[in-house]
Amino acid sequence: MTSILETENSDNQTQKEITLIENILKKTGPSYTKYILGIGSVLTACLTIWLGLFITPKDEHLGNTVRLLYVHPPVAWAALYLAFGTTTLASLLWLWPKTRSYFWDKIAGASAEIGVLYLALTLVTGSIWGRTTWGVWWTWDARLTLTAVLLVLYIAYLAIRQLDGSDKTKANRNAITALFAAIDVPIVHFSVLWWNTLHQTASVLTPGLHLTVPLSMGLTMGLGFLCTTLIWGWMMKVRYDIELLKVVDSEIELQRAIMQRRNEP
Amino acid sequence: MNAYVVAGYTIAIVSIAGYSMNLIFRRKALRNRLQKAKLELERISKDNRNDN
Amino acid sequence: MTTNERLLKRRKLRIVIVLAILLVIFGALIYEGLTNSIEYFETASQAVANRQTLGTSDFRIEGNVIGSTIKRKNEETLFSISSGKTVVPVISNGSPPQLFQPGIPVVLVGHFAKGNGPGGTSLLFLSSQIMVKHTNQYIAAHPNRVKIVKN
């Protein structure tokens, strides 16, 4: 037998859930931010490809191979400094009590996932470039080896994020793992200075920021970086939407299970 | 143009586009699920009101 | 055990297996790094100075290809590399990469030949692989200039 009070309670609960879903659907639906990031990504990508493949000059020594300059460094910067930088910063913001919020944990995870994609692309495009320039697909110099280590570390971070626990335990564990993985980022950056490597030293992020490339190449690289940044921004937004939807979905699922149990005789 | 450059650009474009599509589909699937759940909840709440 | 618990346990097992595999790869990478990357190459002058310890074992040597010395003989490429005032003659089997040209810095895999010098070596370097070391300097090719004039 159900009392009137109980029916009303469950009706209230249902209304609450409906509002919750409505809000999340609105929040994860179309928005100006997503349109601007999405359209900007596509436009800068097209422009970079056009300039990179057809407009910029060949290099005196490398010939057409130099065109990988507009893909490899932008993807590498976006992975190391933008994506993993965001993961590190967000993890710190979680760990610092004043800014502690699950938002930061989700941001850290989303950015690391995109970073892993970008870093894998860095290794693949670098390998192709190495084959044409150095004559080998791979060599165990410090830059290459440490970059491979970095990829392993962040894949491990993503795996550790999947481990179970209370929300707080998970977020703490994630943040500490992220900080551990981040140690390798500056080591990769300075590896070309600290050790003898086959990989060349920086051409834009040099100590005095002196470009070692002609301006047209430098600008196209910059455009490539803007492109990988916009793509990162768009992916971050959609990836974060997915996290929000997952939270509401599991909440609704939980409520449904409780209701079902209550209705059982 | 040389084959290495074409391969490099292609791999980059295909994998970034692939991951983007994956994200879009995952979001769409979750949104559809929740939309369905919402419809069901609305039906339940209507039934409850009719019962009273 | 409920189905849910069993699923959770299986998920955990899967993650642990992934982490274990990653740990093995991590270990292998660190091992390769420690054995190769720390002394990735020795410059020609360092190598000549260290002939006693290097002996005829394999290592990587770095230097600039001296332009006038490149000769091709059957499957072999003969040339000399320099670093500072040191010049090392090289015999390399295997075809050099496309970018191989006078004046370019290269990293060679190989060893000193047997001889009467320090460490039982001669100054001749036998190379099994040539890698071209590109610098961070990019120069736009001038469409009207057919030949590249170096220095």
GROMACS .gro file of C-alpha atoms in nm:
model
  468
    1MET     CA    1   0.000   0.000   0.000
    2THR     CA    2   0.139   0.342  -0.090
    3SER     CA    3   0.042   0.647   0.104
    4ILE     CA    4  -0.042   0.976  -0.069
    5LEU     CA    5   0.271   1.126   0.079
    6GLU     CA    6   0.493   0.865  -0.077
    7THR     CA    7   0.334   0.906  -0.418
    8GLU     CA    8   0.387   1.279  -0.398
    9ASN     CA    9   0.747   1.229  -0.297
   10SER     CA   10   0.818   1.003  -0.589
   11ASP     CA   11   0.638   1.246  -0.819
   12ASN     CA   12   0.858   1.527  -0.691
   13GLN     CA   13   1.158   1.307  -0.748
   14THR     CA   14   1.047   1.237  -1.106
   15GLN     CA   15   1.001   1.608  -1.172
   16LYS     CA   16   1.348   1.676  -1.033
   17GLU     CA   17   1.500   1.417  -1.263
   18ILE     CA   18   1.318   1.558  -1.563
   19THR     CA   19   1.456   1.905  -1.489
   20LEU     CA   20   1.802   1.759  -1.439
   21ILE     CA   21   1.789   1.593  -1.780
   22GLU     CA   22   1.647   1.903  -1.946
   23ASN     CA   23   1.929   2.114  -1.804
   24ILE     CA   24   2.203   1.877  -1.909
   25LEU     CA   25   2.059   1.839  -2.259
   26LYS     CA   26   2.057   2.216  -2.293
   27LYS     CA   27   2.411   2.246  -2.155
   28THR     CA   28   2.552   1.983  -2.390
   29GLY     CA   29   2.354   2.094  -2.693
   30PRO     CA   30   2.457   2.336  -2.968
   31SER     CA   31   2.631   2.652  -2.849
   32TYR     CA   32   2.820   2.948  -2.993
   33THR     CA   33   3.142   2.837  -2.824
   34LYS     CA   34   3.127   2.501  -2.997
   35TYR     CA   35   3.038   2.652  -3.333
   36ILE     CA   36   3.320   2.905  -3.315
   37LEU     CA   37   3.576   2.646  -3.203
   38GLY     CA   38   3.456   2.393  -3.460
   39ILE     CA   39   3.442   2.628  -3.757
   40GLY     CA   40   3.769   2.792  -3.650
   41SER     CA   41   3.938   2.450  -3.635
   42VAL     CA   42   3.826   2.355  -3.984
   43LEU     CA   43   3.918   2.693  -4.134
   44THR     CA   44   4.266   2.709  -3.979
   45ALA     CA   45   4.324   2.345  -4.073
   46CYS     CA   46   4.237   2.411  -4.437
   47LEU     CA   47   4.449   2.727  -4.442
   48THR     CA   48   4.747   2.552  -4.282
   49ILE     CA   49   4.727   2.262  -4.528
   50TRP     CA   50   4.696   2.495  -4.825
   51LEU     CA   51   4.983   2.720  -4.718
   52GLY     CA   52   5.189   2.425  -4.598
   53LEU     CA   53   5.156   2.209  -4.906
   54PHE     CA   54   5.133   2.464  -5.186
   55ILE     CA   55   5.236   2.816  -5.094
   56THR     CA   56   5.537   2.798  -4.862
   57PRO     CA   57   5.876   2.749  -5.030
   58LYS     CA   58   6.077   2.430  -5.039
   59ASP     CA   59   6.380   2.406  -4.814
   60GLU     CA   60   6.724   2.418  -4.974
   61HIS     CA   61   6.832   2.088  -4.824
   62LEU     CA   62   6.509   1.914  -4.729
   63GLY     CA   63   6.308   2.002  -5.038
   64ASN     CA   64   5.939   1.922  -4.997
   65THR     CA   65   5.999   1.724  -4.678
   66VAL     CA   66   6.018   2.056  -4.493
   67ARG     CA   67   5.637   2.072  -4.524
   68LEU     CA   68   5.613   1.836  -4.227
   69LEU     CA   69   5.724   2.141  -4.029
   70TYR     CA   70   5.363   2.262  -4.029
   71VAL     CA   71   5.232   1.940  -3.876
   72HIS     CA   72   5.494   1.787  -3.651
   73PRO     CA   73   5.592   2.083  -3.427
   74PRO     CA   74   5.235   2.220  -3.388
   75VAL     CA   75   5.107   1.879  -3.284
   76ALA     CA   76   5.402   1.833  -3.049
   77TRP     CA   77   5.356   2.174  -2.885
   78ALA     CA   78   4.984   2.118  -2.844
   79ALA     CA   79   5.051   1.779  -2.682
   80LEU     CA   80   5.334   1.876  -2.449
   81TYR     CA   81   5.258   2.230  -2.345
   82LEU     CA   82   4.888   2.283  -2.408
   83ALA     CA   83   4.728   1.945  -2.337
   84PHE     CA   84   4.964   1.807  -2.072
   85GLY     CA   85   5.011   2.158  -1.931
   86THR     CA   86   4.637   2.183  -1.878
   87THR     CA   87   4.629   1.838  -1.719
   88THR     CA   88   4.905   1.940  -1.478
   89LEU     CA   89   4.745   2.273  -1.392
   90ALA     CA   90   4.400   2.120  -1.345
   91SER     CA   91   4.548   1.848  -1.121
   92LEU     CA   92   4.715   2.114  -0.907
   93LEU     CA   93   4.387   2.305  -0.885
   94TRP     CA   94   4.218   1.988  -0.761
   95LEU     CA   95   4.488   1.926  -0.503
   96TRP     CA   96   4.482   2.284  -0.374
   97PRO     CA   97   4.196   2.288  -0.117
   98LYS     CA   98   4.073   2.638  -0.208
   99THR     CA   99   4.002   2.551  -0.572
  100ARG     CA  100   3.908   2.185  -0.519
  101SER     CA  101   3.630   2.086  -0.755
  102TYR     CA  102   3.554   1.773  -0.957
  103PHE     CA  103   3.545   2.002  -1.258
  104TRP     CA  104   3.926   2.010  -1.251
  105ASP     CA  105   3.953   1.632  -1.236
  106LYS     CA  106   3.734   1.601  -1.545
  107ILE     CA  107   3.931   1.872  -1.727
  108ALA     CA  108   4.259   1.697  -1.643
  109GLY     CA  109   4.133   1.367  -1.783
  110ALA     CA  110   3.986   1.518  -2.100
  111SER     CA  111   4.303   1.711  -2.177
  112ALA     CA  112   4.527   1.409  -2.118
  113GLU     CA  113   4.321   1.201  -2.360
  114ILE     CA  114   4.364   1.462  -2.635
  115GLY     CA  115   4.731   1.495  -2.539
  116VAL     CA  116   4.786   1.123  -2.589
  117LEU     CA  117   4.632   1.145  -2.937
  118TYR     CA  118   4.852   1.443  -3.024
  119LEU     CA  119   5.165   1.285  -2.878
  120ALA     CA  120   5.108   0.963  -3.072
  121LEU     CA  121   5.074   1.179  -3.384
  122THR     CA  122   5.395   1.359  -3.289
  123LEU     CA  123   5.579   1.026  -3.279
  124VAL     CA  124   5.429   0.904  -3.607
  125THR     CA  125   5.489   1.225  -3.804
  126GLY     CA  126   5.834   1.253  -3.647
  127SER     CA  127   5.914   0.900  -3.751
  128ILE     CA  128   5.812   0.974  -4.110
  129TRP     CA  129   6.023   1.288  -4.107
  130GLY     CA  130   6.315   1.097  -3.959
  131ARG     CA  131   6.297   0.837  -4.233
  132THR     CA  132   6.332   1.099  -4.508
  133THR     CA  133   6.584   1.322  -4.335
  134TRP     CA  134   6.798   1.106  -4.109
  135GLY     CA  135   6.745   0.788  -4.304
  136VAL     CA  136   6.595   0.591  -4.012
  137TRP     CA  137   6.241   0.552  -3.875
  138TRP     CA  138   6.364   0.544  -3.519
  139THR     CA  139   6.681   0.591  -3.318
  140TRP     CA  140   6.740   0.573  -2.944
  141ASP     CA  141   6.844   0.932  -2.887
  142ALA     CA  142   6.730   1.112  -2.572
  143ARG     CA  143   6.454   1.320  -2.736
  144LEU     CA  144   6.289   1.023  -2.905
  145THR     CA  145   6.326   0.782  -2.615
  146LEU     CA  146   6.191   1.030  -2.359
  147THR     CA  147   5.897   1.117  -2.584
  148ALA     CA  148   5.808   0.748  -2.607
  149VAL     CA  149   5.837   0.733  -2.226
  150LEU     CA  150   5.600   1.031  -2.204
  151LEU     CA  151   5.341   0.852  -2.416
  152VAL     CA  152   5.361   0.544  -2.193
  153LEU     CA  153   5.326   0.760  -1.880
  154TYR     CA  154   5.011   0.936  -2.003
  155ILE     CA  155   4.852   0.613  -2.130
  156ALA     CA  156   4.916   0.473  -1.782
  157TYR     CA  157   4.754   0.786  -1.637
  158LEU     CA  158   4.444   0.726  -1.850
  159ALA     CA  159   4.437   0.361  -1.736
  160ILE     CA  160   4.471   0.460  -1.371
  161ARG     CA  161   4.179   0.701  -1.414
  162GLN     CA  162   3.963   0.394  -1.488
  163LEU     CA  163   4.039   0.231  -1.150
  164ASP     CA  164   3.759   0.218  -0.896
  165GLY     CA  165   3.716   0.403  -0.570
  166SER     CA  166   3.513   0.681  -0.417
  167ASP     CA  167   3.502   1.000  -0.623
  168LYS     CA  168   3.742   1.174  -0.389
  169THR     CA  169   3.993   0.887  -0.377
  170LYS     CA  170   3.985   0.867  -0.755
  171ALA     CA  171   4.039   1.239  -0.805
  172ASN     CA  172   4.330   1.241  -0.558
  173ARG     CA  173   4.489   0.940  -0.720
  174ASN     CA  174   4.443   1.088  -1.068
  175ALA     CA  175   4.594   1.422  -0.971
  176ILE     CA  176   4.903   1.271  -0.808
  177THR     CA  177   4.958   1.039  -1.106
  178ALA     CA  178   4.926   1.338  -1.341
  179LEU     CA  179   5.191   1.532  -1.151
  180PHE     CA  180   5.423   1.231  -1.164
  181ALA     CA  181   5.377   1.198  -1.542
  182ALA     CA  182   5.432   1.573  -1.589
  183ILE     CA  183   5.792   1.547  -1.465
  184ASP     CA  184   5.891   1.410  -1.806
  185VAL     CA  185   5.754   1.710  -2.002
  186PRO     CA  186   6.038   1.956  -1.923
  187ILE     CA  187   6.290   1.673  -1.957
  188VAL     CA  188   6.166   1.610  -2.312
  189HIS     CA  189   6.183   1.982  -2.385
  190PHE     CA  190   6.543   2.024  -2.270
  191SER     CA  191   6.665   1.680  -2.384
  192VAL     CA  192   6.809   1.826  -2.704
  193LEU     CA  193   7.025   2.060  -2.497
  194TRP     CA  194   7.119   1.827  -2.212
  195TRP     CA  195   7.228   1.531  -2.422
  196ASN     CA  196   7.377   1.468  -2.766
  197THR     CA  197   7.078   1.389  -2.985
  198LEU     CA  198   7.010   1.323  -3.351
  199HIS     CA  199   6.701   1.537  -3.312
  200GLN     CA  200   6.770   1.901  -3.386
  201THR     CA  201   6.739   2.172  -3.123
  202ALA     CA  202   6.434   2.399  -3.106
  203SER     CA  203   6.358   2.629  -3.398
  204VAL     CA  204   6.094   2.853  -3.239
  205LEU     CA  205   6.105   2.794  -2.862
  206THR     CA  206   6.477   2.868  -2.859
  207PRO     CA  207   6.631   3.025  -2.547
  208GLY     CA  208   6.610   3.379  -2.691
  209LEU     CA  209   6.303   3.303  -2.906
  210HIS     CA  210   6.504   3.368  -3.223
  211LEU     CA  211   6.329   3.203  -3.515
  212THR     CA  212   6.561   2.977  -3.712
  213VAL     CA  213   6.310   2.948  -3.994
  214PRO     CA  214   6.216   3.195  -4.270
  215LEU     CA  215   5.918   3.412  -4.176
  216SER     CA  216   5.672   3.247  -4.415
  217MET     CA  217   5.753   2.906  -4.266
  218GLY     CA  218   5.737   3.045  -3.913
  219LEU     CA  219   5.396   3.202  -3.969
  220THR     CA  220   5.258   2.882  -4.120
  221MET     CA  221   5.389   2.691  -3.817
  222GLY     CA  222   5.213   2.947  -3.597
  223LEU     CA  223   4.891   2.897  -3.789
  224GLY     CA  224   4.932   2.521  -3.749
  225PHE     CA  225   4.968   2.572  -3.376
  226LEU     CA  226   4.656   2.792  -3.367
  227CYS     CA  227   4.478   2.512  -3.552
  228THR     CA  228   4.586   2.236  -3.309
  229THR     CA  229   4.489   2.469  -3.023
  230LEU     CA  230   4.138   2.532  -3.160
  231ILE     CA  231   4.092   2.159  -3.225
  232TRP     CA  232   4.203   2.093  -2.867
  233GLY     CA  233   3.949   2.350  -2.744
  234TRP     CA  234   3.665   2.195  -2.940
  235MET     CA  235   3.759   1.843  -2.830
  236MET     CA  236   3.783   1.958  -2.468
  237LYS     CA  237   3.431   2.098  -2.482
  238VAL     CA  238   3.279   1.786  -2.636
  239ARG     CA  239   3.481   1.553  -2.412
  240TYR     CA  240   3.363   1.748  -2.107
  241ASP     CA  241   3.003   1.729  -2.231
  242ILE     CA  242   3.039   1.351  -2.243
  243GLU     CA  243   3.160   1.346  -1.881
  244LEU     CA  244   2.862   1.557  -1.768
  245LEU     CA  245   2.618   1.335  -1.958
  246LYS     CA  246   2.777   1.025  -1.806
  247VAL     CA  247   2.727   1.161  -1.453
  248VAL     CA  248   2.357   1.237  -1.511
  249ASP     CA  249   2.309   0.907  -1.692
  250SER     CA  250   2.445   0.702  -1.403
  251GLU     CA  251   2.238   0.907  -1.155
  252ILE     CA  252   1.918   0.836  -1.349
  253GLU     CA  253   2.019   0.472  -1.376
  254LEU     CA  254   2.066   0.457  -0.998
  255GLN     CA  255   1.727   0.617  -0.931
  256ARG     CA  256   1.564   0.371  -1.167
  257ALA     CA  257   1.722   0.078  -0.984
  258ILE     CA  258   1.596   0.213  -0.650
  259MET     CA  259   1.245   0.260  -0.789
  260GLN     CA  260   1.245  -0.090  -0.926
  261ARG     CA  261   1.350  -0.238  -0.593
  262ARG     CA  262   1.079  -0.038  -0.418
  263ASN     CA  263   0.813  -0.164  -0.658
  264GLU     CA  264   0.909  -0.526  -0.605
  265PRO     CA  265   0.661  -0.706  -0.379
  266MET     CA  266   5.502   1.649  -5.354
  267ASN     CA  267   5.666   1.353  -5.188
  268ALA     CA  268   5.496   1.046  -5.048
  269TYR     CA  269   5.629   1.094  -4.694
  270VAL     CA  270   5.474   1.441  -4.667
  271VAL     CA  271   5.142   1.316  -4.803
  272ALA     CA  272   5.150   1.023  -4.560
  273GLY     CA  273   5.226   1.252  -4.267
  274TYR     CA  274   4.944   1.495  -4.345
  275THR     CA  275   4.699   1.213  -4.416
  276ILE     CA  276   4.768   1.030  -4.091
  277ALA     CA  277   4.729   1.352  -3.892
  278ILE     CA  278   4.404   1.452  -4.061
  279VAL     CA  279   4.250   1.105  -4.048
  280SER     CA  280   4.326   1.042  -3.682
  281ILE     CA  281   4.213   1.384  -3.565
  282ALA     CA  282   3.893   1.357  -3.770
  283GLY     CA  283   3.843   1.000  -3.647
  284TYR     CA  284   3.870   1.096  -3.281
  285SER     CA  285   3.639   1.394  -3.338
  286MET     CA  286   3.374   1.170  -3.494
  287ASN     CA  287   3.412   0.927  -3.207
  288LEU     CA  288   3.349   1.212  -2.960
  289ILE     CA  289   3.045   1.333  -3.153
  290PHE     CA  290   2.893   0.983  -3.166
  291ARG     CA  291   2.957   0.919  -2.797
  292ARG     CA  292   2.787   1.245  -2.703
  293LYS     CA  293   2.498   1.177  -2.936
  294ALA     CA  294   2.443   0.827  -2.796
  295LEU     CA  295   2.435   0.959  -2.437
  296ARG     CA  296   2.203   1.245  -2.530
  297ASN     CA  297   1.964   1.004  -2.702
  298ARG     CA  298   1.963   0.779  -2.396
  299LEU     CA  299   1.880   1.067  -2.167
  300GLN     CA  300   1.616   1.196  -2.404
  301LYS     CA  301   1.452   0.854  -2.391
  302ALA     CA  302   1.480   0.845  -2.012
  303LYS     CA  303   1.315   1.188  -1.998
  304LEU     CA  304   1.021   1.073  -2.208
  305GLU     CA  305   0.974   0.771  -1.983
  306LEU     CA  306   0.990   0.985  -1.669
  307GLU     CA  307   0.729   1.218  -1.814
  308ARG     CA  308   0.503   0.920  -1.882
  309ILE     CA  309   0.549   0.791  -1.526
  310SER     CA  310   0.467   1.127  -1.376
  311LYS     CA  311   0.153   1.152  -1.591
  312ASP     CA  312   0.045   0.802  -1.481
  313ASN     CA  313   0.100   0.894  -1.117
  314ARG     CA  314  -0.115   1.202  -1.150
  315ASN     CA  315  -0.391   1.004  -1.319
  316ASP     CA  316  -0.378   0.744  -1.038
  317ASN     CA  317  -0.453   1.013  -0.786
  318MET     CA  318   2.897  -1.240  -0.581
  319THR     CA  319   2.655  -1.034  -0.786
  320THR     CA  320   2.698  -0.980  -1.159
  321ASN     CA  321   2.790  -0.621  -1.094
  322GLU     CA  322   3.071  -0.712  -0.857
  323ARG     CA  323   3.202  -0.968  -1.101
  324LEU     CA  324   3.204  -0.709  -1.379
  325LEU     CA  325   3.390  -0.463  -1.159
  326LYS     CA  326   3.649  -0.726  -1.074
  327ARG     CA  327   3.701  -0.815  -1.438
  328ARG     CA  328   3.740  -0.447  -1.523
  329LYS     CA  329   4.000  -0.405  -1.252
  330LEU     CA  330   4.189  -0.709  -1.378
  331ARG     CA  331   4.191  -0.565  -1.729
  332ILE     CA  332   4.328  -0.231  -1.608
  333VAL     CA  333   4.595  -0.404  -1.401
  334ILE     CA  334   4.702  -0.608  -1.706
  335VAL     CA  335   4.724  -0.289  -1.916
  336LEU     CA  336   4.931  -0.122  -1.644
  337ALA     CA  337   5.160  -0.425  -1.620
  338ILE     CA  338   5.222  -0.417  -1.997
  339LEU     CA  339   5.289  -0.043  -1.981
  340LEU     CA  340   5.534  -0.100  -1.696
  341VAL     CA  341   5.726  -0.354  -1.905
  342ILE     CA  342   5.740  -0.111  -2.200
  343PHE     CA  343   5.845   0.167  -1.962
  344GLY     CA  344   6.126  -0.052  -1.829
  345ALA     CA  345   6.242  -0.142  -2.180
  346LEU     CA  346   6.241   0.223  -2.286
  347ILE     CA  347   6.438   0.331  -1.980
  348TYR     CA  348   6.687   0.052  -2.046
  349GLU     CA  349   6.731   0.160  -2.409
  350GLY     CA  350   6.759   0.519  -2.294
  351LEU     CA  351   7.026   0.444  -2.035
  352THR     CA  352   7.233   0.232  -2.274
  353ASN     CA  353   7.194   0.453  -2.584
  354SER     CA  354   7.074   0.804  -2.516
  355ILE     CA  355   7.310   0.932  -2.248
  356GLU     CA  356   7.610   0.896  -2.478
  357TYR     CA  357   7.414   0.896  -2.801
  358PHE     CA  358   7.723   0.983  -3.007
  359GLU     CA  359   8.080   1.089  -2.961
  360THR     CA  360   8.212   1.363  -3.183
  361ALA     CA  361   8.497   1.251  -3.408
  362SER     CA  362   8.752   1.431  -3.192
  363GLN     CA  363   8.614   1.278  -2.869
  364ALA     CA  364   8.612   0.935  -3.031
  365VAL     CA  365   8.973   0.963  -3.146
  366ALA     CA  366   9.076   1.075  -2.798
  367ASN     CA  367   8.890   0.779  -2.644
  368ARG     CA  368   9.020   0.510  -2.880
  369GLN     CA  369   9.186   0.329  -2.590
  370THR     CA  370   8.854   0.264  -2.416
  371LEU     CA  371   8.637   0.236  -2.728
  372GLY     CA  372   8.856  -0.028  -2.892
  373THR     CA  373   8.681  -0.195  -3.184
  374SER     CA  374   8.338  -0.202  -3.022
  375ASP     CA  375   8.032  -0.040  -3.184
  376PHE     CA  376   7.935   0.318  -3.107
  377ARG     CA  377   7.801   0.626  -3.285
  378ILE     CA  378   8.038   0.888  -3.416
  379GLU     CA  379   7.949   1.241  -3.529
  380GLY     CA  380   8.120   1.478  -3.768
  381ASN     CA  381   8.085   1.686  -4.082
  382VAL     CA  382   8.130   1.518  -4.418
  383ILE     CA  383   8.433   1.663  -4.594
  384GLY     CA  384   8.316   1.751  -4.941
  385SER     CA  385   8.606   1.651  -5.161
  386THR     CA  386   8.647   1.307  -5.004
  387ILE     CA  387   8.327   1.129  -5.112
  388LYS     CA  388   8.393   0.829  -5.337
  389ARG     CA  389   8.162   0.541  -5.424
  390LYS     CA  390   8.312   0.199  -5.481
  391ASN     CA  391   8.072  -0.086  -5.558
  392GLU     CA  392   7.846  -0.115  -5.254
  393GLU     CA  393   8.072   0.100  -5.037
  394THR     CA  394   8.089   0.472  -4.978
  395LEU     CA  395   8.424   0.622  -4.883
  396PHE     CA  396   8.454   0.963  -4.723
  397SER     CA  397   8.602   1.148  -4.428
  398ILE     CA  398   8.436   1.330  -4.144
  399SER     CA  399   8.581   1.611  -3.940
  400SER     CA  400   8.515   1.766  -3.603
  401GLY     CA  401   8.740   2.049  -3.499
  402LYS     CA  402   9.085   1.961  -3.630
  403THR     CA  403   9.029   1.586  -3.621
  404VAL     CA  404   8.966   1.401  -3.947
  405VAL     CA  405   8.843   1.042  -3.950
  406PRO     CA  406   8.834   0.840  -4.275
  407VAL     CA  407   8.523   0.628  -4.313
  408ILE     CA  408   8.424   0.322  -4.515
  409SER     CA  409   8.050   0.266  -4.513
  410ASN     CA  410   7.859  -0.027  -4.655
  411GLY     CA  411   7.494   0.032  -4.726
  412SER     CA  412   7.353   0.319  -4.923
  413PRO     CA  413   7.362   0.664  -4.763
  414PRO     CA  414   7.033   0.852  -4.717
  415GLN     CA  415   6.916   1.097  -4.982
  416LEU     CA  416   7.029   1.404  -4.794
  417PHE     CA  417   7.386   1.276  -4.763
  418GLN     CA  418   7.605   1.545  -4.919
  419PRO     CA  419   7.928   1.740  -4.868
  420GLY     CA  420   7.940   1.955  -4.556
  421ILE     CA  421   7.643   1.796  -4.382
  422PRO     CA  422   7.674   1.669  -4.021
  423VAL     CA  423   7.626   1.292  -3.994
  424VAL     CA  424   7.601   1.033  -3.719
  425LEU     CA  425   7.755   0.699  -3.814
  426VAL     CA  426   7.699   0.363  -3.647
  427GLY     CA  427   8.006   0.139  -3.653
  428HIS     CA  428   8.350   0.089  -3.504
  429PHE     CA  429   8.717   0.161  -3.553
  430ALA     CA  430   8.903  -0.092  -3.768
  431LYS     CA  431   9.168  -0.317  -3.612
  432GLY     CA  432   9.515  -0.169  -3.613
  433ASN     CA  433   9.823  -0.082  -3.415
  434GLY     CA  434   9.692   0.236  -3.254
  435PRO     CA  435   9.558   0.279  -2.900
  436GLY     CA  436   9.307   0.010  -2.801
  437GLY     CA  437   9.422  -0.206  -3.095
  438THR     CA  438   9.252   0.023  -3.345
  439SER     CA  439   9.340   0.215  -3.655
  440LEU     CA  440   9.193   0.556  -3.733
  441LEU     CA  441   8.969   0.409  -4.005
  442PHE     CA  442   8.601   0.395  -3.909
  443LEU     CA  443   8.392   0.109  -4.049
  444SER     CA  444   8.030   0.221  -4.064
  445SER     CA  445   7.721   0.008  -4.109
  446GLN     CA  446   7.472   0.294  -4.105
  447ILE     CA  447   7.476   0.661  -4.196
  448MET     CA  448   7.228   0.898  -4.037
  449VAL     CA  449   7.207   1.257  -4.155
  450LYS     CA  450   7.184   1.506  -3.871
  451HIS     CA  451   6.970   1.798  -3.977
  452THR     CA  452   7.014   2.126  -3.794
  453ASN     CA  453   6.736   2.362  -3.687
  454GLN     CA  454   6.825   2.602  -3.967
  455TYR     CA  455   6.574   2.613  -4.249
  456ILE     CA  456   6.642   2.807  -4.567
  457ALA     CA  457   6.382   2.878  -4.832
  458ALA     CA  458   6.497   2.737  -5.164
  459HIS     CA  459   6.543   3.018  -5.411
  460PRO     CA  460   6.349   2.925  -5.726
  461ASN     CA  461   6.593   3.110  -5.956
  462ARG     CA  462   6.903   2.960  -5.808
  463VAL     CA  463   6.987   2.627  -5.962
  464LYS     CA  464   7.304   2.540  -5.778
  465ILE     CA  465   7.356   2.574  -5.408
  466VAL     CA  466   7.678   2.755  -5.334
  467LYS     CA  467   7.809   2.659  -4.994
  468ASN     CA  468   8.031   2.902  -4.807
   0.00000   0.00000   0.00000
